[in-house]
CSV table of C-alpha atoms (C1' of nucleotides) in Angstrom, one decimal:
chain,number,residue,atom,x,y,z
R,290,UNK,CA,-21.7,-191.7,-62.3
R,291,UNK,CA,-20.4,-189.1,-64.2
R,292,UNK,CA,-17.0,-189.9,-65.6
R,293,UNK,CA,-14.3,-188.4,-67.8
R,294,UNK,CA,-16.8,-188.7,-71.4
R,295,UNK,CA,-20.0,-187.2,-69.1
R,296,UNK,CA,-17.9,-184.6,-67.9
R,297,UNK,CA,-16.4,-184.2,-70.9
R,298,UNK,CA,-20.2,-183.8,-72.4
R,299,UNK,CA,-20.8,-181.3,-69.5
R,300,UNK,CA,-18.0,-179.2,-71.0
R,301,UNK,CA,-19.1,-179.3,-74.5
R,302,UNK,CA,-22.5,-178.0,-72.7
R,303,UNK,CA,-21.4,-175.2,-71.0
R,304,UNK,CA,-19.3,-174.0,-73.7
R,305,UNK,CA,-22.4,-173.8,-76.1
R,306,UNK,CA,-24.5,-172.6,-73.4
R,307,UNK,CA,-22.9,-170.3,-70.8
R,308,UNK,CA,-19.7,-168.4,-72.2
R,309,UNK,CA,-19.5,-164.6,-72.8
R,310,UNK,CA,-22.7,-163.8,-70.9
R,311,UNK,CA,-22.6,-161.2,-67.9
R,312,UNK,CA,-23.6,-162.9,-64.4
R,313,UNK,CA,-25.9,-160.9,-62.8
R,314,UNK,CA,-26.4,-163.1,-60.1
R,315,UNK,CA,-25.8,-166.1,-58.0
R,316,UNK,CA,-27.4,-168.0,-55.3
R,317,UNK,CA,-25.9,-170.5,-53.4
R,318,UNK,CA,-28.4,-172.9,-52.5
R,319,UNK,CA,-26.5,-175.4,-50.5
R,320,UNK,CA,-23.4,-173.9,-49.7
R,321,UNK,CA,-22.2,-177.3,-47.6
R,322,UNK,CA,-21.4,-178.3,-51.3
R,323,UNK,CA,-18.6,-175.7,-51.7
R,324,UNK,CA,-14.8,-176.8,-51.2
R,325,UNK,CA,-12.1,-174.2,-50.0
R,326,UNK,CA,-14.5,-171.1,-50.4
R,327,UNK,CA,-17.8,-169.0,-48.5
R,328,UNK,CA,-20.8,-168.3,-50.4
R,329,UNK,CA,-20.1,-164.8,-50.0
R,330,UNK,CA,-16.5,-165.1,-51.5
R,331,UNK,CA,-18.0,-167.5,-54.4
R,332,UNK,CA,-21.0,-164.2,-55.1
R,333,UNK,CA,-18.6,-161.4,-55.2
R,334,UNK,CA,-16.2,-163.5,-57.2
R,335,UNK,CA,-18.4,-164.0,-60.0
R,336,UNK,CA,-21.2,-161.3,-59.7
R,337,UNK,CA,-20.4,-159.1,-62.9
R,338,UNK,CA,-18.3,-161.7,-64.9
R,339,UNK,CA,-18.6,-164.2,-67.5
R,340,UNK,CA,-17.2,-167.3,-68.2
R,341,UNK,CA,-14.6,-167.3,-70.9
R,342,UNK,CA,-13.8,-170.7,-71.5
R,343,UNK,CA,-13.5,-174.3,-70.7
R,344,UNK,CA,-11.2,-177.4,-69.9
R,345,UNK,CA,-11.6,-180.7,-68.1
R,346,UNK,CA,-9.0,-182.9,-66.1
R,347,UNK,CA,-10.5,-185.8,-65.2
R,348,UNK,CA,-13.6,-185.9,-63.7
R,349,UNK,CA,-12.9,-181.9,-62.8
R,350,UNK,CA,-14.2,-179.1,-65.1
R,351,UNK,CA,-12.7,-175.4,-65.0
R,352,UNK,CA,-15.0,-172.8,-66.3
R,353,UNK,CA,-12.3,-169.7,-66.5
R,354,UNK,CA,-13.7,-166.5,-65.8
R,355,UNK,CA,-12.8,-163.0,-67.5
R,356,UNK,CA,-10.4,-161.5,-64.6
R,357,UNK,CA,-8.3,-164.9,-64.8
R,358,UNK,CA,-9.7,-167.5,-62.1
R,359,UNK,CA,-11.2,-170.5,-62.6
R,360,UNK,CA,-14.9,-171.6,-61.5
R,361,UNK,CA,-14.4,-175.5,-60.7
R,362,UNK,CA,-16.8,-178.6,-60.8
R,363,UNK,CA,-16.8,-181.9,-59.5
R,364,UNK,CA,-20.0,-183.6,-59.9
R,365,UNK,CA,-19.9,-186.7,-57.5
R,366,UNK,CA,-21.7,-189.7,-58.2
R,367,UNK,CA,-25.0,-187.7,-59.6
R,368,UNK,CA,-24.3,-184.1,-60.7
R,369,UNK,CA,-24.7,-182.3,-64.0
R,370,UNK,CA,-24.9,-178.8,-65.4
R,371,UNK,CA,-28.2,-177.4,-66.6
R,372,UNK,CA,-28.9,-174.3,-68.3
R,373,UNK,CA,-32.4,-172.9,-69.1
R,374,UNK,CA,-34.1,-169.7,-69.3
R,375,UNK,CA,-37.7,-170.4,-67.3
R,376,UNK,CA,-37.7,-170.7,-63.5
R,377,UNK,CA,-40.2,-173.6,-64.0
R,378,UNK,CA,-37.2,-175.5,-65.4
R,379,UNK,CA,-34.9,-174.9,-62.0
R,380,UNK,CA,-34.1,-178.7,-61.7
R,381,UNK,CA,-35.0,-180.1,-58.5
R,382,UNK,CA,-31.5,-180.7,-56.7
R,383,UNK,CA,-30.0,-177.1,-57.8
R,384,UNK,CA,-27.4,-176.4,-55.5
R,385,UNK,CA,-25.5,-173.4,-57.2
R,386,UNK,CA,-27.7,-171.0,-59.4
R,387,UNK,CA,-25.8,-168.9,-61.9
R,388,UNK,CA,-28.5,-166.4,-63.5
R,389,UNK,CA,-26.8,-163.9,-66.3
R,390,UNK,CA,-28.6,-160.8,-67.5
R,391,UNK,CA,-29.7,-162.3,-70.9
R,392,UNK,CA,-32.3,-164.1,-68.6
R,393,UNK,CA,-30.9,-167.5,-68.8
R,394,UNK,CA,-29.7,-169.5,-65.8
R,395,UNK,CA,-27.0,-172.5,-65.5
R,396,UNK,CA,-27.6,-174.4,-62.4
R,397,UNK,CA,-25.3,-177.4,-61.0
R,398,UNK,CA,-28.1,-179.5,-60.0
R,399,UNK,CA,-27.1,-182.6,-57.8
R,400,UNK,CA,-29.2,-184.7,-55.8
R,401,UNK,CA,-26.6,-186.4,-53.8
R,402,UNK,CA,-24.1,-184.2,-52.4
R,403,UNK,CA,-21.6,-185.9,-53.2
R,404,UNK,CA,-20.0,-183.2,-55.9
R,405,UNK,CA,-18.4,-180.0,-55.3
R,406,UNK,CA,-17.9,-176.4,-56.6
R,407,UNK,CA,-14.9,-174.4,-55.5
R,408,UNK,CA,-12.6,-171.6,-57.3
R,409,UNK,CA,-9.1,-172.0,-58.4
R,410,UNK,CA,-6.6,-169.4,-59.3
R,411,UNK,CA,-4.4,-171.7,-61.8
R,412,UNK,CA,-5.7,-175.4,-62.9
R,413,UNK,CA,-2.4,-176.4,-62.6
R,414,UNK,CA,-1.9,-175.9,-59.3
R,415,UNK,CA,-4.9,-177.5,-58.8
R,416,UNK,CA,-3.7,-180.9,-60.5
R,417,UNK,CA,-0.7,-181.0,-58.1
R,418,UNK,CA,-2.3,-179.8,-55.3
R,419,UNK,CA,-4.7,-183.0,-55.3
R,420,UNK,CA,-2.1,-185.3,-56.6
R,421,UNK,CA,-4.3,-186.0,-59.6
R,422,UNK,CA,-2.4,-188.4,-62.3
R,423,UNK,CA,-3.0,-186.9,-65.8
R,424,UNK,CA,-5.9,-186.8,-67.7
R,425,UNK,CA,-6.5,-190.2,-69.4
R,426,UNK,CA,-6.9,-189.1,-72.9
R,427,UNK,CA,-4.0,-187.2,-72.7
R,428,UNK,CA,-1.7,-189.8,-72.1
R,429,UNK,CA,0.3,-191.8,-74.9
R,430,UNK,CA,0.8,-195.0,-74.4
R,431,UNK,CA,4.7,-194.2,-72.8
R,432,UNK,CA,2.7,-192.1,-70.1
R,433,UNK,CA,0.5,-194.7,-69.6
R,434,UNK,CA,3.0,-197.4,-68.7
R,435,UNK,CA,5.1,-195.0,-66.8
R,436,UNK,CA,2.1,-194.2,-64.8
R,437,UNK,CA,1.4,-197.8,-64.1
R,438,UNK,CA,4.8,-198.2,-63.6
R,439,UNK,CA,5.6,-199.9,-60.1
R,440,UNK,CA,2.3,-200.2,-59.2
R,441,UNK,CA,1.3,-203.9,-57.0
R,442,UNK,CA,-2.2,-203.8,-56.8
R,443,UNK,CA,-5.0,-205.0,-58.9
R,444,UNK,CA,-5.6,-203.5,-62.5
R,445,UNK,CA,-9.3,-202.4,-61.4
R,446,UNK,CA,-8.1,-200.3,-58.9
R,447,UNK,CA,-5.3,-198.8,-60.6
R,448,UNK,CA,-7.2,-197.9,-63.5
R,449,UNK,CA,-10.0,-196.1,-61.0
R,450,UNK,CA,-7.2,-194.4,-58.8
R,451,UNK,CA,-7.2,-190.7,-59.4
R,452,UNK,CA,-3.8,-190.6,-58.3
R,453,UNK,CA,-2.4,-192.2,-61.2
R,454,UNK,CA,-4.8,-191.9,-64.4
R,455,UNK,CA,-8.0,-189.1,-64.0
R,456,UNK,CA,-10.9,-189.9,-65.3
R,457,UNK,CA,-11.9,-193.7,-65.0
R,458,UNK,CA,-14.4,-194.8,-62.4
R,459,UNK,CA,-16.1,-197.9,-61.6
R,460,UNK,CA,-18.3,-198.3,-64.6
R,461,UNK,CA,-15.9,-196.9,-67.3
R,462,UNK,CA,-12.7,-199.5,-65.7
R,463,UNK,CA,-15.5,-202.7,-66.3
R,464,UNK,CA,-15.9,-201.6,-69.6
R,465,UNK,CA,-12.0,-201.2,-70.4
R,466,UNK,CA,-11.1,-204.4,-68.5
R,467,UNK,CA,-14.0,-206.0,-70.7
R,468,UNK,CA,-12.8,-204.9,-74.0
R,469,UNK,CA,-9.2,-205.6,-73.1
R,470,UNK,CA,-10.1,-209.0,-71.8
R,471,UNK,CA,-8.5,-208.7,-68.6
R,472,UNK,CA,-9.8,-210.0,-65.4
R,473,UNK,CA,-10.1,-207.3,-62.8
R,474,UNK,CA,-8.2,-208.7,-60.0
R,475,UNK,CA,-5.0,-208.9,-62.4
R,476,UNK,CA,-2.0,-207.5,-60.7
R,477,UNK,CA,-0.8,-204.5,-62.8
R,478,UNK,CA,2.8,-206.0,-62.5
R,479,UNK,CA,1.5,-209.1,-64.4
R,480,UNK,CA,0.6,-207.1,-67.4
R,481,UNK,CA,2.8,-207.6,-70.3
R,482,UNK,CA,3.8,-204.9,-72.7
R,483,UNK,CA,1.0,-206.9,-74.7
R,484,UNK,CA,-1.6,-206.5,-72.6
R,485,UNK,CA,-0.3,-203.1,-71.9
R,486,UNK,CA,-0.9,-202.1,-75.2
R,487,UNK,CA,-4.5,-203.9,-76.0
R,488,UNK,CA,-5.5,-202.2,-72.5
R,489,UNK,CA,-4.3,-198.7,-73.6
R,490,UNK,CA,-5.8,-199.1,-76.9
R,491,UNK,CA,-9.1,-200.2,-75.1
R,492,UNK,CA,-9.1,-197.4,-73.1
R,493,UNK,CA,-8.7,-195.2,-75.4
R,494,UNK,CA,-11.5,-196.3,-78.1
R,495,UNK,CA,-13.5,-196.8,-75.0
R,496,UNK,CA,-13.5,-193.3,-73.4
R,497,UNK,CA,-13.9,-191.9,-77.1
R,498,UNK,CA,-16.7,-194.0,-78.2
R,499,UNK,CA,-18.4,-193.2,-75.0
R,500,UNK,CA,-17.9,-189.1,-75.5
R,501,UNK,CA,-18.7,-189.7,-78.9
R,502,UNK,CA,-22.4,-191.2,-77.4
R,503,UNK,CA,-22.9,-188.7,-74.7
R,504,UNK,CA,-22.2,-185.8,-76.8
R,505,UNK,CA,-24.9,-187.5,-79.0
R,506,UNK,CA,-26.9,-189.0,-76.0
R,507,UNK,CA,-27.1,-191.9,-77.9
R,508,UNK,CA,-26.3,-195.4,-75.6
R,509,UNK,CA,-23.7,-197.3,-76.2
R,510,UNK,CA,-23.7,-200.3,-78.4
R,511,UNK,CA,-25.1,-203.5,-77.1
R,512,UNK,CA,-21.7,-205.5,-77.5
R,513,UNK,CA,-20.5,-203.6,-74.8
R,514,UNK,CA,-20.2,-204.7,-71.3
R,515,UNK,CA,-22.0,-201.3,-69.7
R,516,UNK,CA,-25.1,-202.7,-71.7
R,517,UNK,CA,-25.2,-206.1,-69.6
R,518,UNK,CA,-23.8,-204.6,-66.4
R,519,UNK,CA,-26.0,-206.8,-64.1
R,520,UNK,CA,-25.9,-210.2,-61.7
R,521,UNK,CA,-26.9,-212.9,-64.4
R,522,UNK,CA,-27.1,-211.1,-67.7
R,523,UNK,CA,-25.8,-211.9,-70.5
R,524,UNK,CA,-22.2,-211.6,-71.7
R,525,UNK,CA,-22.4,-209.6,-75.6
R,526,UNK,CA,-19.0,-211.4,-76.2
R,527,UNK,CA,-19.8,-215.0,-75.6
R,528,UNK,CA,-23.2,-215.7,-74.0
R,529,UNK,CA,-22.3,-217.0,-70.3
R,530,UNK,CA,-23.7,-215.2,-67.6
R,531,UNK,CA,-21.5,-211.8,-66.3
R,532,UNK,CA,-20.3,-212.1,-62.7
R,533,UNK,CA,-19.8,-209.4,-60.3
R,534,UNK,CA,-17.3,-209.3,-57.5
R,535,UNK,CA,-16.6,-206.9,-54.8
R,536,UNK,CA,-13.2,-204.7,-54.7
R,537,UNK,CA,-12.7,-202.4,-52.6
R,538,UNK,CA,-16.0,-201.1,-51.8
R,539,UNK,CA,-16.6,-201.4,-55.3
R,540,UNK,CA,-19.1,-203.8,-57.5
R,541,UNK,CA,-17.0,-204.7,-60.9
R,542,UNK,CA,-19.3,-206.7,-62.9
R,543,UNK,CA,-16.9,-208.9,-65.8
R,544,UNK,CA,-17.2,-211.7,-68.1
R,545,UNK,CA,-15.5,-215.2,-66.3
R,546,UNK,CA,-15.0,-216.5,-69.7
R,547,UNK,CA,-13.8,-213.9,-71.7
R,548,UNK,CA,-11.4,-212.3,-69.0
R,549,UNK,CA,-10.4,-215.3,-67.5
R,550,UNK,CA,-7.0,-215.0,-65.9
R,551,UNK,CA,-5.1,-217.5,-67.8
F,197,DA,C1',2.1,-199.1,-51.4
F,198,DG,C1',-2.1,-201.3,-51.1
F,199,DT,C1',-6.4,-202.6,-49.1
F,200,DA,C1',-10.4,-202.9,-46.2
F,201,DC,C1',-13.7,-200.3,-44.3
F,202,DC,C1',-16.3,-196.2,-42.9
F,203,DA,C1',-18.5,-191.8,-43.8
F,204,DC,C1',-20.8,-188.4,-46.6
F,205,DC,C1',-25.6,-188.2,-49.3
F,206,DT,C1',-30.4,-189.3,-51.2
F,207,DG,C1',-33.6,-192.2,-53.4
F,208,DA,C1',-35.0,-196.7,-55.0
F,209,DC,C1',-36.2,-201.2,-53.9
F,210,DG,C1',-37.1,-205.6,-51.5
F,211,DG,C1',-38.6,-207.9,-47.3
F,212,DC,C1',-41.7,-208.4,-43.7
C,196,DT,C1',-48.8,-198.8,-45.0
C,197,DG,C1',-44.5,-198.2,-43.3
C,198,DC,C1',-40.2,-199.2,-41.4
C,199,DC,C1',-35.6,-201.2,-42.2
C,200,DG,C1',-31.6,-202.7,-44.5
C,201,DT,C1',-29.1,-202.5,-48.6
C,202,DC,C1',-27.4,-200.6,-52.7
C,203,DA,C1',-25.6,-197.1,-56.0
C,204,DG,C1',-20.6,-194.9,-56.4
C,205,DG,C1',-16.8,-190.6,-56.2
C,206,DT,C1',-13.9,-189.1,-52.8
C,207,DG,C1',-11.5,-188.8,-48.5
C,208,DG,C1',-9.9,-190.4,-44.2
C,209,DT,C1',-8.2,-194.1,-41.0
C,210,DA,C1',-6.2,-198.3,-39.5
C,211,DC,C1',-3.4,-202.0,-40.6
DNA sequence: AGTACCACCTGACGGC
DNA sequence: TGCCGTCAGGTGGTAC
C-alpha cells in the first residue's frame, strides 16, 4: 500500500530517527529481498557509516550515506521502516536490521516480499536507469500535461504508470479520479485542458492532504473516496452505492454518478 | 503504445 | 477442523 504520502511519511521518520548515528551492524535477514547487491557487499558498505540524509522519488526512498552512496527502499505492497531501541520490539517481518552503536535499531520490516533494498551510487542515475517519470509533486502542471502527453490508454492507468508520473498507485489514482470526477476508464486523450487542470489540482491537494494525515497518522476525512473504498458502500459525494471495476489486474472502486463519463 | 495476464509473496477470509 | 480458492496490490516480464 504504501504510496508517494506513506513513503513520504517513512522519510520524515527516518530523518528524525536514524541520521548521524554510527552503524555498528547489519544483518540481513532475508537477503532474496535485496536488488543488484550481496549481503556481504550491502554489510561492508554500511558497517561504520551513518546515514546523512534523505529524499524520496516516488514510491523510492534514498537514505545517503557519509562516503557518498545512497541506501535505497522500495517497500512493495506492505513495507515500512521501524526504529526502536529493545529487541522485544524487532517487528515480526524484519528483513534488513540496521543496529547503530547508540543501541537503537531501524529495521525494514515487510511481511510480503514484495519491497526491496538495494544501493545506488547517484539517485539520478537511478531515476533514468528505471525509466521512472518524475516525482508527482514535483511536477507543475506544464510537466504534467507534457507527461501525459500522447498517451492512448485509460486515465487510471496512466496515472498509476511509474513510467510517466512516480508515486500514484491503485488507491491514491481512485482517490484522484474521485475528486476530479473523472471516470477511470477515460482515455487520457479525451481530457480537456479543463479537466487537465481540475485533475492536476486534485492530485495535488490529494497527495498533500494525504502526507499531511500520515505525517499526523490521522485518516483521512470521511468525504473522501479512500473512506468508502468497498463493493456497496456509500458514495460521500452523493449517496449511490460505489462500484468497482477491474483494470488491468487492478480493482478501482469509483462513484457511477459523480464520475460518470458524460 | 497499450493491455491482459502471470508470477512473486503472505495472511485473511469465505465456502464446504 | 482444515483444506481450497480468492483477494489484496507494487512491480516486472511476456505475449499479442
Amino acid at each position: 500500500m504504501p504510496e508517494l504520502p506513506d513513503v513520504e511519511g517513512f522519510r520524515a521518520y527516518i530523518e528524525r530517527t536514524s541520521l548521524h548515528k554510527t552503524i555498528e551492524k547489519v544483518d540481513v535477514r532475508s537477503p532474496e529481498i535485496l536488488r543488484g547487491v550481496s549481503a556481504n557487499k550491502l554489510v561492508r558498505m554500511l558497517k561504520g557509516r551513518r546515514l546523512e540524509s534523505t529524499r524520496r522519488h516516488g514510491k523510492y526512498l534514498f537514505v545517503q550515506l557519509d562516503g557518498g552512496w545512497w541506501l535505497l527502499y522500495h517497500f512493495g505492497m506492505t513495507g515500512q521502516p521501524r526504529y526502536f531501541k529493545d529487541m522485544s520490539d524487532d517487528p515480526r517481518y524484519d528483513r534488513v536490521l540496521i543496529s547503530f552503536t547508540n543501541g537503537f535499531h531501524l529495521a525494514y520490516d515487510c511481511q510480503r516480499k514484495l519491497g526491496a533494498v538495494g544501493v545506488t551510487e547517484s539517485v539520478d542515475e537511478f531515476i533514468r536507469e528505471r525509466k521512472l517519470g518524475p516525482d508527482a509533486l514535483d511536477v507543475d502542471f506544464a510537466a504534467f500535461t507534457e507527461a501525459l502527453h500522447g498517451r492512448r490508454g485509460m486515465i487510471k492507468s496512466a496515472l498509476m504508470n511509474q513510467h510517466i508520473l512516480a508515486g500514484i498507485g491503485n488507491i491514491y489514482s481512485d482517490e484522484i479520479l474521485f475528486q476530479a470526477r473523472i471516470h477511470p476508464i477515460t482515455r487520457v486523450k479525451y481530457l480537456s485542458e479543463k479537466r487537465l487542470r481540475e485533475l492536476f489540482d486534485s492530485m495535488r491537494r490529494v497527495l498533500t492532504a494525504g502526507i499531511d494525515h500520515t505525517v499526523r497518522s490521522k485518516a483521512l476525512p470521511d468525504s473522501y473516496l479512500l473512506s468508502h473504498r468497498g463493493e456497496g458502500e456509500m458514495c460521500p459525494g452523493c449517496g449511490c452505492k460505489v462500484e468497482k471495476l477491474r483494470i488491468s489486474g487492478r480493482t478501482a472502486y469509483y462513484c457511477p454518478e459523480c464520475q460518470g463519463m458524460g
